[in-house]
PDB file of C-alpha atoms and ligand atoms in Angstrom:
ATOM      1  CA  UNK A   1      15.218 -15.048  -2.448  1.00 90.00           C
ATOM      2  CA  UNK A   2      14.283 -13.372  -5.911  1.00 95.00           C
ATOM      3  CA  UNK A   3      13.434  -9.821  -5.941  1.00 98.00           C
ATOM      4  CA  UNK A   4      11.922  -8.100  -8.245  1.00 98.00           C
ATOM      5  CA  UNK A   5      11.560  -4.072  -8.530  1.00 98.00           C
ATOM      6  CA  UNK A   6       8.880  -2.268 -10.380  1.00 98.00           C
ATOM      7  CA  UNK A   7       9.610   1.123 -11.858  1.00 98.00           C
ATOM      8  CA  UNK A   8       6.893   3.560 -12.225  1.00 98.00           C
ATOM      9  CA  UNK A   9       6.984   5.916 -15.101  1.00 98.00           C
ATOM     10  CA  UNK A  10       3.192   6.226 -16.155  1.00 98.00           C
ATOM     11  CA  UNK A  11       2.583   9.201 -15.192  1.00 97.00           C
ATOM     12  CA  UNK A  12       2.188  12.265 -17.341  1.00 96.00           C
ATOM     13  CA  UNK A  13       4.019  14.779 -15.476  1.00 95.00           C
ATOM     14  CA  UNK A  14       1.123  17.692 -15.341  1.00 96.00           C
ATOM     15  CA  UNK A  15       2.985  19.777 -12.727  1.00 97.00           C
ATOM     16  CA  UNK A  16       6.076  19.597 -14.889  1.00 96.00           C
ATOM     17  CA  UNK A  17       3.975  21.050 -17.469  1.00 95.00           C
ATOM     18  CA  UNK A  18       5.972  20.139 -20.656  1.00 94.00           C
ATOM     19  CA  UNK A  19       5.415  18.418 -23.901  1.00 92.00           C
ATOM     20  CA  UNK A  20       7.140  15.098 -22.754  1.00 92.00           C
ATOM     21  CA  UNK A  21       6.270  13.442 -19.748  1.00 95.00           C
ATOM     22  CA  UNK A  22       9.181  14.015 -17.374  1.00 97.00           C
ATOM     23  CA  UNK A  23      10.480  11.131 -17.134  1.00 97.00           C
ATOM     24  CA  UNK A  24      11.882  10.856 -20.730  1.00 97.00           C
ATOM     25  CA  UNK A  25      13.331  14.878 -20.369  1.00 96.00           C
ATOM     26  CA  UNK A  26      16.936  14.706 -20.482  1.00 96.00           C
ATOM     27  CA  UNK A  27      19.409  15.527 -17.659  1.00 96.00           C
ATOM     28  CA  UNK A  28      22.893  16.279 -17.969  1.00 94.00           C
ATOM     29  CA  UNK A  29      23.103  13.696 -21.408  1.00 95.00           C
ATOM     30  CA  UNK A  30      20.466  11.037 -20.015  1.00 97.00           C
ATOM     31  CA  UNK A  31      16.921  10.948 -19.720  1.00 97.00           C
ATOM     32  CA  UNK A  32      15.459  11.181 -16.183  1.00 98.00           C
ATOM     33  CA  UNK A  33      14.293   7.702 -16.290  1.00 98.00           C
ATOM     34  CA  UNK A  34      17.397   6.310 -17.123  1.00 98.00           C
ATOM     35  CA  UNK A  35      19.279   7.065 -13.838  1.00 98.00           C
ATOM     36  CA  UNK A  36      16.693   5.392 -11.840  1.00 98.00           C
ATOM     37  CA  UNK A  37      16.792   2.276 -14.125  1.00 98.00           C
ATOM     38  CA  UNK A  38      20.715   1.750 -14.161  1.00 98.00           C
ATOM     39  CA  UNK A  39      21.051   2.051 -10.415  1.00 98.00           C
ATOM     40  CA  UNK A  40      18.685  -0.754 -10.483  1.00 98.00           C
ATOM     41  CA  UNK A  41      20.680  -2.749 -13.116  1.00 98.00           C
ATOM     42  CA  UNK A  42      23.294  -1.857 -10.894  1.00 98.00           C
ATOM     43  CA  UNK A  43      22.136  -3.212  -7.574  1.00 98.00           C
ATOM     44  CA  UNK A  44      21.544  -6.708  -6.704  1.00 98.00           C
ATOM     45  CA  UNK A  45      17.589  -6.655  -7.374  1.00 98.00           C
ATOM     46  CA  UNK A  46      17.094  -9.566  -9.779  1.00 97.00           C
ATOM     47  CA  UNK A  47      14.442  -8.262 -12.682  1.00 97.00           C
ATOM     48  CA  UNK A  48      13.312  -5.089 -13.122  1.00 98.00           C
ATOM     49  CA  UNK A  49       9.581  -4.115 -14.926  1.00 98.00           C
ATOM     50  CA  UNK A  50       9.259  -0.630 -16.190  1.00 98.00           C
ATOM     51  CA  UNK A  51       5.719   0.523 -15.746  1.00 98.00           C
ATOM     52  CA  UNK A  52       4.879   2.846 -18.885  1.00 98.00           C
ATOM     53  CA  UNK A  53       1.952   5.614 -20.041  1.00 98.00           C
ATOM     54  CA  UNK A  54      -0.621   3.881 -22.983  1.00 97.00           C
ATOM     55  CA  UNK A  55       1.479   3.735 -25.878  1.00 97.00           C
ATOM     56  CA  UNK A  56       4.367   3.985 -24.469  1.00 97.00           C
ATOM     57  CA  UNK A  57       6.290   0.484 -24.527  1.00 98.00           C
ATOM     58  CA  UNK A  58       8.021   1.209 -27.651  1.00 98.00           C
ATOM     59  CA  UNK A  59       8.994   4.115 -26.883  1.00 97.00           C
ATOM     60  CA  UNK A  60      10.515   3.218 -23.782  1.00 98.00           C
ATOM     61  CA  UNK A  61      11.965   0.086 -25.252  1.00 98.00           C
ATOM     62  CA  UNK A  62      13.706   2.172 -28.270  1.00 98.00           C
ATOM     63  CA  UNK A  63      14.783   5.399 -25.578  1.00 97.00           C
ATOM     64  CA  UNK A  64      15.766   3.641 -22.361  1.00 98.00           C
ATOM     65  CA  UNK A  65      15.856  -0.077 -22.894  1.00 98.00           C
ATOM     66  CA  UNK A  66      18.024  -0.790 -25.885  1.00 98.00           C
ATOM     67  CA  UNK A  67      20.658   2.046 -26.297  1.00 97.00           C
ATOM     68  CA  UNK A  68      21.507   1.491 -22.901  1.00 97.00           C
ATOM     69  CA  UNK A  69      21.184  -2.164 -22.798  1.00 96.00           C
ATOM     70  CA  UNK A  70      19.481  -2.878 -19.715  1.00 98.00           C
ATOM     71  CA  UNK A  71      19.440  -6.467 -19.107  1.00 98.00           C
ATOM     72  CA  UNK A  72      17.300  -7.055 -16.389  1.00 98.00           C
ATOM     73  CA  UNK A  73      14.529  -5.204 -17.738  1.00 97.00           C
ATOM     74  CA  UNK A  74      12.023  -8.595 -18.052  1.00 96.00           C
ATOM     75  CA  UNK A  75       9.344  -6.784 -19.535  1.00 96.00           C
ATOM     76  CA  UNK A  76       7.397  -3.719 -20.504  1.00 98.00           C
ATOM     77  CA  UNK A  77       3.921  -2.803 -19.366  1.00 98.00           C
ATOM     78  CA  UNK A  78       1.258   0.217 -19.839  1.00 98.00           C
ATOM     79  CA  UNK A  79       0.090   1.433 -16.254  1.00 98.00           C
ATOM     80  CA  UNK A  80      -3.319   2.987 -15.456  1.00 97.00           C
ATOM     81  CA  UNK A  81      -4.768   6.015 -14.491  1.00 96.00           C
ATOM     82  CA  UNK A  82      -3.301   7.194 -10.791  1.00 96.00           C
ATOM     83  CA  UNK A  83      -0.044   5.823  -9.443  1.00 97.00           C
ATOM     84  CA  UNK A  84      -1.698   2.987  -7.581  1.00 97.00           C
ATOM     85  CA  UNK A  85      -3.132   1.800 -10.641  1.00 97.00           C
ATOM     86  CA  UNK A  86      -0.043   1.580 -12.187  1.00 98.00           C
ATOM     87  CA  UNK A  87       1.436  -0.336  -9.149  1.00 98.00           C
ATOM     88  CA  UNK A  88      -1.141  -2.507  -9.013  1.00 97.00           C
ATOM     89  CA  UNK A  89      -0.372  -3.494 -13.004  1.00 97.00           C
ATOM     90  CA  UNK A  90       3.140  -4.459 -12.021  1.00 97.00           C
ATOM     91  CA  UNK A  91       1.993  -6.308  -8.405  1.00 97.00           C
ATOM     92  CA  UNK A  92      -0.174  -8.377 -10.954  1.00 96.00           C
ATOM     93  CA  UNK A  93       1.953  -9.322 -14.243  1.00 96.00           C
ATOM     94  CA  UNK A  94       4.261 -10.813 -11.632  1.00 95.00           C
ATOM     95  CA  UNK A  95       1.867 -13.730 -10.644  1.00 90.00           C
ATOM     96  CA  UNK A  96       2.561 -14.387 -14.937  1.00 84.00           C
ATOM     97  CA  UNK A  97       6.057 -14.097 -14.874  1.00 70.00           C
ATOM     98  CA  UNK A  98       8.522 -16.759 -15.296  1.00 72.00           C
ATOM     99  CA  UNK A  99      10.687 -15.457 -12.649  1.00 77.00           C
ATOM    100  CA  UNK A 100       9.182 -16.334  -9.449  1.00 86.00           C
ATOM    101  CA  UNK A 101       9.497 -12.829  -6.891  1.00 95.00           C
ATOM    102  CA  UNK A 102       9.499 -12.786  -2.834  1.00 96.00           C
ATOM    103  CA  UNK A 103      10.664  -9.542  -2.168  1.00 98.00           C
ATOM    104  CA  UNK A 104       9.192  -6.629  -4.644  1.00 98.00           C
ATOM    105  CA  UNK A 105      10.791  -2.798  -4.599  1.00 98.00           C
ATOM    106  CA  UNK A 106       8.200  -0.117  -5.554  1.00 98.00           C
ATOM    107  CA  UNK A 107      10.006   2.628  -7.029  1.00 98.00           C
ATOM    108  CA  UNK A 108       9.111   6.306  -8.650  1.00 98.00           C
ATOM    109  CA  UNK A 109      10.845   6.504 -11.767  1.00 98.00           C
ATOM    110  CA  UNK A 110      10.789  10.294 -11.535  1.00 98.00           C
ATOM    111  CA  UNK A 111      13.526   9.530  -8.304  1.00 98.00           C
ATOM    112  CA  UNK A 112      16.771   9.624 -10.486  1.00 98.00           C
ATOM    113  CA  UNK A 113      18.894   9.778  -7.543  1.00 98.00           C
ATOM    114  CA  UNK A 114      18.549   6.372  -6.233  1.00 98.00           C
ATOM    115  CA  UNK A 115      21.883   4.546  -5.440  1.00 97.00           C
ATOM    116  CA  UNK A 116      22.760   0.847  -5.994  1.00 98.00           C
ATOM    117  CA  UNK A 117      23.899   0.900  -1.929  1.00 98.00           C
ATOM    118  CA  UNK A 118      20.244   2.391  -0.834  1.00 98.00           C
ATOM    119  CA  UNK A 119      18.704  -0.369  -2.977  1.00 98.00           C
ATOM    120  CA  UNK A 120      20.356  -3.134  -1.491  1.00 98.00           C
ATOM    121  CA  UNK A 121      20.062  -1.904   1.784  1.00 98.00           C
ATOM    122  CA  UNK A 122      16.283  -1.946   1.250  1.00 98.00           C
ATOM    123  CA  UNK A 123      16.358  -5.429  -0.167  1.00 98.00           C
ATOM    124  CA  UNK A 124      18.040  -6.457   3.515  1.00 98.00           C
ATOM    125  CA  UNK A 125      15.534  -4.776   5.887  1.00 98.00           C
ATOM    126  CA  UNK A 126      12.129  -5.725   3.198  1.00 97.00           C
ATOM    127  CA  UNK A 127      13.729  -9.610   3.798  1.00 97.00           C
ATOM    128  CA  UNK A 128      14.230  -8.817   7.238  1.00 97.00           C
ATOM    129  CA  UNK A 129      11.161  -6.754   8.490  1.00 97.00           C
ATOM    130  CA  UNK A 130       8.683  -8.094   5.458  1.00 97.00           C
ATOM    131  CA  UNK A 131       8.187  -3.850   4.442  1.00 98.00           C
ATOM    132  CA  UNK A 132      10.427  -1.258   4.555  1.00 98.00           C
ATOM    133  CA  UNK A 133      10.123   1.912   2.788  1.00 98.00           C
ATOM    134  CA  UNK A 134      12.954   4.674   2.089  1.00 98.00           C
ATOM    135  CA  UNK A 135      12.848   8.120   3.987  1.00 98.00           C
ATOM    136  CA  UNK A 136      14.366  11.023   5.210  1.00 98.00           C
ATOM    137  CA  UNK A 137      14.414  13.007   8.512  1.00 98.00           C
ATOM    138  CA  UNK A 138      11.870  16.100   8.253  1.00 97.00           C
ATOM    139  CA  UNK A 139      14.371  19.174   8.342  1.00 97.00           C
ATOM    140  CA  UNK A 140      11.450  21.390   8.841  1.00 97.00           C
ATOM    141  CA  UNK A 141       8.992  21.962  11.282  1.00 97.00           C
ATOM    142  CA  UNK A 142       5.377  20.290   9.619  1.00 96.00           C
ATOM    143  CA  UNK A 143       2.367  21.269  10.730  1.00 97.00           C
ATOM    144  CA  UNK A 144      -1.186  19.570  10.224  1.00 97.00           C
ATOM    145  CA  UNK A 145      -4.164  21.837   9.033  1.00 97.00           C
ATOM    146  CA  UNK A 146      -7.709  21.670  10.287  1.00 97.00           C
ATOM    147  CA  UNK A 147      -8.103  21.855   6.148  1.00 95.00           C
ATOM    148  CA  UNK A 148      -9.410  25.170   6.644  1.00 97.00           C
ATOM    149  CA  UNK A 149      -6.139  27.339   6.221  1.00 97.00           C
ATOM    150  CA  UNK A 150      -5.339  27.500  10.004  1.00 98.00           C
ATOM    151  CA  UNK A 151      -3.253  25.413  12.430  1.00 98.00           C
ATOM    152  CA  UNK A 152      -4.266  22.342  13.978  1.00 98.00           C
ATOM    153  CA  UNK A 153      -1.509  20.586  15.651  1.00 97.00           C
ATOM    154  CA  UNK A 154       2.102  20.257  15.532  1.00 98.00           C
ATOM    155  CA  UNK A 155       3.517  16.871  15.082  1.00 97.00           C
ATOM    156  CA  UNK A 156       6.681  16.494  17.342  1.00 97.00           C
ATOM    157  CA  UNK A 157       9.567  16.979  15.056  1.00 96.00           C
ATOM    158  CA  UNK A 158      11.659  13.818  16.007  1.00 95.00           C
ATOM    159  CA  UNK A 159       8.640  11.832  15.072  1.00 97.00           C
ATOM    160  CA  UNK A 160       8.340  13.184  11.736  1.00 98.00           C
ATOM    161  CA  UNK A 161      10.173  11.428   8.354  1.00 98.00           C
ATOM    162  CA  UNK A 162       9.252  12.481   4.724  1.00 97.00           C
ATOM    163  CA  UNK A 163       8.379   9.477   2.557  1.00 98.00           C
ATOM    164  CA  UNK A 164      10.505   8.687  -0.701  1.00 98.00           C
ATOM    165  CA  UNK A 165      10.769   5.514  -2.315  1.00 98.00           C
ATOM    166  CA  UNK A 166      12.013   2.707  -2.917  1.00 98.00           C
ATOM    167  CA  UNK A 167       9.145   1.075  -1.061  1.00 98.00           C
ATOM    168  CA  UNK A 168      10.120  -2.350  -0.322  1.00 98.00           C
ATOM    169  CA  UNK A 169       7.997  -5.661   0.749  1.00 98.00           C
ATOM    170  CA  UNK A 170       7.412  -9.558   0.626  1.00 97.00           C
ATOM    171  CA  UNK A 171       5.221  -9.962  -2.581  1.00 97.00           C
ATOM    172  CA  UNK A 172       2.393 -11.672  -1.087  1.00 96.00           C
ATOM    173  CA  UNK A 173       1.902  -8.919   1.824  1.00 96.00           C
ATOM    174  CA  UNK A 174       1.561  -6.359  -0.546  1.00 97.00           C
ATOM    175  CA  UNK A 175      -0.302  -7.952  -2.720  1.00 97.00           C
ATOM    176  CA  UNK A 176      -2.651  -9.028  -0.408  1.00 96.00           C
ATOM    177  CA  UNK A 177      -2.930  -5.569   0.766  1.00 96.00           C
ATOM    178  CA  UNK A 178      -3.626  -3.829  -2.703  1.00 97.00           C
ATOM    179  CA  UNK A 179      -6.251  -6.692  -3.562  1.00 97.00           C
ATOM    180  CA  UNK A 180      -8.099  -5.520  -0.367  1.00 96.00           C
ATOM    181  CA  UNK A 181      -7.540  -1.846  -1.500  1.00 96.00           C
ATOM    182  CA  UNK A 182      -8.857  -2.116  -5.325  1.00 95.00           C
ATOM    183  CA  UNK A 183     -11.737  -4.510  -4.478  1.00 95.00           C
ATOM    184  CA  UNK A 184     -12.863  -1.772  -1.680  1.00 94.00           C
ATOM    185  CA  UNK A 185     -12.615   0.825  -4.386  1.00 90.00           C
ATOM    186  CA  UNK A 186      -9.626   2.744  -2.002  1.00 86.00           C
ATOM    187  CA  UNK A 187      -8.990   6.027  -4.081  1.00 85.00           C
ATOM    188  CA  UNK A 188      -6.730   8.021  -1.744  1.00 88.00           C
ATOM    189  CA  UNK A 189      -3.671   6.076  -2.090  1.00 93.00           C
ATOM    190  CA  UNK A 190      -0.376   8.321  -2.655  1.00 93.00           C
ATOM    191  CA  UNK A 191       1.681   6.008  -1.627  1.00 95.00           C
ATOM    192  CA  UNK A 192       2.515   2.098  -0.987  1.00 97.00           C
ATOM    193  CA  UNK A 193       2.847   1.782   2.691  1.00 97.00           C
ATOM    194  CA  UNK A 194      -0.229   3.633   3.738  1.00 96.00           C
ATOM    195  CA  UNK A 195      -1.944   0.288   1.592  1.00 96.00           C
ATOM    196  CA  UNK A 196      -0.388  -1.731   3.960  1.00 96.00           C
ATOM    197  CA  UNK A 197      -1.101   0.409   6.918  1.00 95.00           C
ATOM    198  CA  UNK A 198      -4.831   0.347   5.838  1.00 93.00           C
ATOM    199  CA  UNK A 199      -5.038  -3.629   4.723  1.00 93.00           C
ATOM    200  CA  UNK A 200      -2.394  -5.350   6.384  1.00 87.00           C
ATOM    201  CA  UNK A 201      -1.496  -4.796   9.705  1.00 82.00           C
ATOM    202  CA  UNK A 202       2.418  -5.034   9.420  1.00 88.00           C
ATOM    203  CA  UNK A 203       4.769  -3.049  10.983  1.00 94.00           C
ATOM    204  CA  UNK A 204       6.718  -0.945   8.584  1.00 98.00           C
ATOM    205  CA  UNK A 205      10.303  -0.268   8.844  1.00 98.00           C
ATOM    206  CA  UNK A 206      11.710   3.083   8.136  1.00 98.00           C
ATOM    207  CA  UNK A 207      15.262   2.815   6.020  1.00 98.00           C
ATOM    208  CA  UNK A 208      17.344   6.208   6.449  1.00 97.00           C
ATOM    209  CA  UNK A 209      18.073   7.301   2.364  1.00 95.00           C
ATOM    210  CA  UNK A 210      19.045  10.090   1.476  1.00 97.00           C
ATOM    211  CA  UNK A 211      18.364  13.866   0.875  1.00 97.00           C
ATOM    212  CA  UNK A 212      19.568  13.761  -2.623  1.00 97.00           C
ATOM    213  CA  UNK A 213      16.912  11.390  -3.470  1.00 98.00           C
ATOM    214  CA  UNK A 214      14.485  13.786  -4.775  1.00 98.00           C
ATOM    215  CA  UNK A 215      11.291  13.155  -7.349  1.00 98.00           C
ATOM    216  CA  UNK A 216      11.441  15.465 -10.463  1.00 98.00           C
ATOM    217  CA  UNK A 217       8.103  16.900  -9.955  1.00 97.00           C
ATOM    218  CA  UNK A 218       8.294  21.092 -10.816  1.00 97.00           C
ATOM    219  CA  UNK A 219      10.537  22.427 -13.370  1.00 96.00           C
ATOM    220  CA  UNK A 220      13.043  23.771 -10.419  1.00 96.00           C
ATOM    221  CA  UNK A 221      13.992  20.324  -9.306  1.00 97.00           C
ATOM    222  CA  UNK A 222      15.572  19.731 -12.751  1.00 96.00           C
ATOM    223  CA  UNK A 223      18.025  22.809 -11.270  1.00 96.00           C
ATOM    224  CA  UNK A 224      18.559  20.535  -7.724  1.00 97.00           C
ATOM    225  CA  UNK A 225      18.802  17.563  -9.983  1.00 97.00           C
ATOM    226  CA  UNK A 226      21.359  19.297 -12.268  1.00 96.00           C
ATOM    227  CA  UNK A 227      23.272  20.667  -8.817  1.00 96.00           C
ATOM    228  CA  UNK A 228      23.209  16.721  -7.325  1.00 96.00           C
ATOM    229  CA  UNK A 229      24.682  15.311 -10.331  1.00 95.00           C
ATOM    230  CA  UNK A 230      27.185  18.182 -10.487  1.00 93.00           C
ATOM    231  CA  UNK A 231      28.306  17.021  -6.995  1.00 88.00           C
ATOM    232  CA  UNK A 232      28.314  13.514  -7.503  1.00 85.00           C
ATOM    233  CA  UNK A 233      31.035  14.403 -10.704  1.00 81.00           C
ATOM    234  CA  UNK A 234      33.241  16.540  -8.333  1.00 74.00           C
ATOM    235  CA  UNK A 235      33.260  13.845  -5.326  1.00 74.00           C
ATOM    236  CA  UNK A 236      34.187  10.805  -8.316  1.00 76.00           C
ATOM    237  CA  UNK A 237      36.654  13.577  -9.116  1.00 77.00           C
ATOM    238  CA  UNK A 238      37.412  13.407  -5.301  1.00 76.00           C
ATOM    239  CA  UNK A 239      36.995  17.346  -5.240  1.00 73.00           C
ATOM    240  CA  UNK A 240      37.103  19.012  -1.936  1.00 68.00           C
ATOM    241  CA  UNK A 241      35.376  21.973  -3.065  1.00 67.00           C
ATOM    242  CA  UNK A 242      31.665  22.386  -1.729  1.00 62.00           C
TER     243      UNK A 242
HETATM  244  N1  LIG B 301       3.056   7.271 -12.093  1.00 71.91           N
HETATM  245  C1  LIG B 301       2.626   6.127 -12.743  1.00 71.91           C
HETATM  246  N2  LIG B 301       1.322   6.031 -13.146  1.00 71.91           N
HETATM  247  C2  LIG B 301       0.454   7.027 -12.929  1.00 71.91           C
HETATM  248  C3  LIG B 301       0.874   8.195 -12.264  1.00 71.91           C
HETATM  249  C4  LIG B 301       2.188   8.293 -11.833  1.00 71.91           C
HETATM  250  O1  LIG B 301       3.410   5.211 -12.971  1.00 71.91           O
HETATM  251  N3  LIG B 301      -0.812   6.905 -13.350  1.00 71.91           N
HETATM  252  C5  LIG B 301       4.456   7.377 -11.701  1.00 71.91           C
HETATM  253  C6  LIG B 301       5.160   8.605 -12.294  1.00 71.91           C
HETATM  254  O2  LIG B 301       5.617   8.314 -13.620  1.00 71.91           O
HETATM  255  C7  LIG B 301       6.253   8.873 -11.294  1.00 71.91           C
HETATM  256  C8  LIG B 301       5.687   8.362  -9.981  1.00 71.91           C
HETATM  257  O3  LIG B 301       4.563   7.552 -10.304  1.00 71.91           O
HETATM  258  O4  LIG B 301       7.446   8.180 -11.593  1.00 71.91           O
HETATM  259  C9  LIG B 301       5.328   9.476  -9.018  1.00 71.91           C
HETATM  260  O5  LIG B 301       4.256  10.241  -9.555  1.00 71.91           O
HETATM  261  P1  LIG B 301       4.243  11.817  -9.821  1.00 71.91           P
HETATM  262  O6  LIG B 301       5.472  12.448  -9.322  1.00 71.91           O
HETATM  263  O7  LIG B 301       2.939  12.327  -9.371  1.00 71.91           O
HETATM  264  O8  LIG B 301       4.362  11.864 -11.414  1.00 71.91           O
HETATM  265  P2  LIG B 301       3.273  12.324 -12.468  1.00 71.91           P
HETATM  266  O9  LIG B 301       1.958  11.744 -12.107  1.00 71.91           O
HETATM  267  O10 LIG B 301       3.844  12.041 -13.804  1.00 71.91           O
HETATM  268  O11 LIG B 301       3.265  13.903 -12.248  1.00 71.91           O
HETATM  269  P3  LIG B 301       1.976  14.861 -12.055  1.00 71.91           P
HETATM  270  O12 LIG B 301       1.277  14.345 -10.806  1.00 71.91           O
HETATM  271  O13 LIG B 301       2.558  16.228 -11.907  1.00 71.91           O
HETATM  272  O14 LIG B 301       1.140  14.708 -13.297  1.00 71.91           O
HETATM  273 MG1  LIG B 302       0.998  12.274 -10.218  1.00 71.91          MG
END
């Protein structure tokens, strides 16, 4: 079975609010988007397609690509305007590709702190269960509005899990899915699975990751992401210290 992950780094990081979109700010020596992109090259995911803003390919190609010599990059494309539209790109330069995929990983390139073993463990349960998708326990208590600024319900806590990605599924069920989504002109989409929820009727595994697997979105997660890669030195180091 061929898989084939798609790497989202279109966006333009507004809430980041900096001259360069965040996913080419640098991190402890690297740029953001190269973490993501090496635990890929890393994993056992067979191509990988990097999902860039207009104008970006050579750029990406000359910051990320080359010096680093990423290998299964296949191929470079511009995204579109909202996250889905970007998706959507990659979902459809597949069907051209010489490579033919069955299982496809959907994955924010603003998450630096993807692992290799979390990748392949969502390439077993998408082959398995047809989607998965990567989350976390809630550690807090969420509550739903009645989108007026007061209380509605409470969701029971057990039942809760916060979303991450990668988002992982058999090509042609997603595909399927997002076809039915763009055609019907489906603008609140913030993330993958809710497509499928919507257009396919599929039952949806959810993949324990990890709470280190954060998206750079506001200028204090570079401090978390700074802190997490701190961390991950000390334990190589086999540090005890906490
Ligand atoms: N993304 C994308 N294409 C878009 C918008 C977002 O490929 N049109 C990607 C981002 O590059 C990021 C991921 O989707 O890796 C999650 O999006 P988000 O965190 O919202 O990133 P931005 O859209 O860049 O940030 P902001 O919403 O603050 O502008
Ligand atoms: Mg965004």
């Amino acid at each position: 079975m061929k898989t084939t992950a798609i790497i989202l780094a279109a966006g333009k990081g507004k809430r980041m609010g900096m001259d360069i979109s965040k996913q080419y700010l640098i991190l402890e020596g690297y740029p953001v988007l190269y973490y993501a992109v090496k635990a890929f090259e890393d994993s056992n995911v067979n191509n990988i397609i990097l999902v860039v803003g207009q104008g970006e390919k050579e750029y990406c190609k000359e910051t990320i690509v080359e010096p680093y010599g990423f290998k299964k990059v296949r191929t470079v494309i511009e995204g579109g305007k909202e996250r889905y539209n970007s998706v959507y790109e990659g979902l459809r330069i597949i069907e051209s590709f010489p490579i033919y995929t069955d299982i496809v990983l959907i994955h924010d390139g603003a998450r630096p702190f993807v692992t290799k073993e979390i990748i392949n463990k969502s390439i077993e349960e998408g082959k398995k269960y047809g989607a998965c998708v990567t989350a976390v326990k809630a550690k807090d208590t969420v509550k739903l509005s009645d989108g007026n600024g007061f209380i509605k319900m409470t969701p029971d806590r057990s039942t809760v899990w916060q979303i991450q990605t990668p988002q992982t599924f058999s090509y042609n069920i997603i595909r399927k899915a997002y076809d039915r989504a763009i055609k019907e002109g489906e603008g609140n989409i913030t993330d993958d699975a809710m497509v499928l929820e919507k257009y396919g009727r599929w039952n949806i595994k959810l993949l324990e990751g990890s709470y280190n697997n954060i998206k750079i979105t506001t200028r204090e997660d570079l401090i978390f992401g700074r802190a997490i890669l701190a961390k991950e030195k000390k334990f190589e180091k086999n540090e005890k210290s906490c």
